[in-house]
Short mmCIF file of C-alpha atoms and ligand atoms in Angstrom, two decimals:
data_model
loop_
_atom_site.label_atom_id
_atom_site.label_comp_id
_atom_site.label_asym_id
_atom_site.label_seq_id
_atom_site.Cartn_x
_atom_site.Cartn_y
_atom_site.Cartn_z
CA UNK W 1 34.12 -119.30 116.29
CA UNK W 2 32.93 -121.67 118.99
CA UNK W 3 29.18 -122.08 118.87
CA UNK W 4 27.39 -124.40 121.25
CA UNK W 5 24.46 -124.65 118.89
CA UNK W 6 25.15 -125.03 115.20
CA UNK W 7 23.27 -122.32 113.25
CA UNK W 8 21.66 -124.97 111.03
CA UNK W 9 19.69 -126.27 113.99
CA UNK W 10 20.54 -129.93 113.51
CA UNK W 11 19.88 -132.19 116.49
CA UNK W 12 21.17 -135.63 117.40
CA UNK W 13 18.99 -138.72 117.89
CA UNK W 14 18.12 -137.53 121.40
CA UNK W 15 16.91 -134.16 120.13
CA UNK W 16 19.89 -132.27 121.53
CA UNK W 17 21.37 -129.56 119.37
CA UNK W 18 24.86 -130.10 117.98
CA UNK W 19 27.78 -127.76 118.46
CA UNK W 20 29.14 -126.09 115.34
CA UNK W 21 32.36 -128.16 115.49
CA UNK W 22 30.35 -131.39 115.60
CA UNK W 23 28.10 -130.34 112.72
CA UNK W 24 28.64 -127.86 109.89
CA UNK W 25 32.06 -126.86 111.24
CA UNK W 26 33.42 -130.22 110.07
CA UNK W 27 32.55 -129.38 106.48
CA UNK W 28 33.73 -125.78 106.76
CA UNK W 29 37.07 -127.26 107.84
CA UNK W 30 37.28 -129.40 104.70
CA UNK W 31 35.57 -132.70 105.42
CA UNK W 32 33.26 -133.84 102.61
CA UNK W 33 29.57 -133.54 103.49
CA UNK W 34 28.03 -137.03 103.43
CA UNK W 35 24.81 -135.97 101.70
CA UNK W 36 23.12 -133.02 100.05
CA UNK W 37 21.17 -132.10 103.18
CA UNK W 38 24.38 -131.80 105.18
CA UNK W 39 25.89 -129.66 102.46
CA UNK W 40 22.78 -127.49 102.37
CA UNK W 41 22.93 -127.08 106.15
CA UNK W 42 26.62 -126.21 106.05
CA UNK W 43 25.96 -123.57 103.40
CA UNK W 44 23.26 -122.03 105.57
CA UNK W 45 25.72 -121.95 108.48
CA UNK W 46 28.30 -120.39 106.17
CA UNK W 47 25.81 -117.62 105.32
CA UNK W 48 25.32 -117.04 109.04
CA UNK W 49 29.08 -116.85 109.58
CA UNK W 50 29.76 -114.82 106.44
CA UNK W 51 32.03 -117.54 105.06
CA UNK W 52 32.06 -116.48 101.40
CA UNK W 53 34.99 -118.75 100.38
CA UNK W 54 33.05 -121.81 101.57
CA UNK W 55 29.91 -120.73 99.73
CA UNK W 56 31.86 -120.34 96.50
CA UNK W 57 33.80 -123.59 96.99
CA UNK W 58 30.58 -125.58 97.41
CA UNK W 59 28.90 -124.00 94.37
CA UNK W 60 28.95 -126.23 91.30
CA UNK W 61 31.48 -124.91 88.79
CA UNK W 62 28.79 -124.67 86.07
CA UNK W 63 26.78 -122.13 88.10
CA UNK W 64 29.31 -120.57 90.47
CA UNK W 65 29.30 -116.76 90.40
CA UNK W 66 32.63 -114.99 89.96
CA UNK W 67 32.11 -113.30 93.27
CA UNK W 68 29.56 -113.17 96.01
CA UNK W 69 28.57 -110.29 98.24
CA UNK W 70 26.43 -111.12 101.22
CA UNK W 71 23.64 -108.81 102.34
CA UNK W 72 25.15 -106.72 105.08
CA UNK W 73 23.18 -106.76 108.29
CA UNK W 74 21.05 -109.81 107.58
CA UNK W 75 20.16 -111.54 110.83
CA UNK W 76 19.61 -115.24 110.20
CA UNK W 77 16.80 -116.72 112.26
CA UNK W 78 16.70 -120.38 111.36
CA UNK W 79 16.63 -123.16 108.83
CA UNK W 80 13.95 -125.77 108.29
CA UNK W 81 14.55 -128.72 105.98
CA UNK W 82 11.29 -129.72 104.34
CA UNK W 83 12.45 -132.53 102.11
CA UNK W 84 15.62 -134.28 101.00
CA UNK W 85 15.30 -136.48 97.94
CA UNK W 86 17.87 -138.39 95.91
CA UNK W 87 17.46 -138.28 92.12
CA UNK W 88 19.78 -141.09 91.14
CA UNK W 89 23.16 -141.80 92.71
CA UNK W 90 24.74 -138.36 92.42
CA UNK W 91 21.86 -135.91 92.22
CA UNK W 92 19.64 -134.68 95.00
CA UNK W 93 17.08 -132.03 95.81
CA UNK W 94 16.60 -130.32 99.15
CA UNK W 95 13.57 -128.20 99.89
CA UNK W 96 14.07 -125.77 102.74
CA UNK W 97 12.85 -122.60 104.38
CA UNK W 98 15.44 -120.14 105.64
CA UNK W 99 14.29 -117.18 107.68
CA UNK W 100 16.16 -113.95 108.22
CA UNK W 101 15.59 -110.35 109.12
CA UNK W 102 16.86 -107.58 106.90
CA UNK W 103 16.39 -103.87 107.59
CA UNK W 104 13.75 -104.75 110.16
CA UNK W 105 11.81 -106.88 107.69
CA UNK W 106 11.27 -110.61 108.21
CA UNK W 107 12.07 -112.62 105.09
CA UNK W 108 11.09 -116.23 104.51
CA UNK W 109 13.07 -117.86 101.72
CA UNK W 110 11.44 -121.08 100.51
CA UNK W 111 13.53 -122.84 97.90
CA UNK W 112 14.04 -126.19 96.25
CA UNK W 113 17.74 -126.55 95.56
CA UNK W 114 19.53 -129.01 93.31
CA UNK W 115 22.77 -130.65 94.30
CA UNK W 116 25.25 -132.83 92.43
CA UNK W 117 28.03 -135.08 93.70
CA UNK W 118 31.36 -135.13 91.91
CA UNK W 119 34.37 -137.14 93.06
CA UNK W 120 32.74 -137.73 96.42
CA UNK W 121 31.82 -134.12 97.11
CA UNK W 122 28.39 -132.54 97.00
CA UNK W 123 27.90 -129.18 95.31
CA UNK W 124 25.02 -126.75 95.20
CA UNK W 125 23.89 -126.38 91.57
CA UNK W 126 20.88 -124.05 91.57
CA UNK W 127 17.43 -123.70 92.96
CA UNK W 128 13.82 -122.65 92.41
CA UNK W 129 12.20 -120.13 94.72
CA UNK W 130 8.85 -121.54 95.78
ZN1 LIG U 1 25.03 -127.60 111.32
#
């Protein structure tokens, strides 16, 4: 998939949107995300693309579900990062709002997620719906 605008909505220093290959696509292809926010963004983009293997691979082994079925027909509308906070060297929290439309209904998912870094890679642990 060649997307001119990465689904996560990240922009460069000039405010220009990044292409998928220059943003979350790097992590989908195997590069380690440099921080929890980047991992969070790449997981959002993976939801948009229906990339279940990536979602499972970036889920911390202590919490990872055996399988994952994505809501069919969800139309993802955007991601907003509210806060990214380190809790020590290898723990972080990211607060975000993800918006999508499902069966004609607009859904706003506001969550504070916890991330952990192991052997240089960030993983999603779990989150609280706010
Ligand atoms: Zn991105």
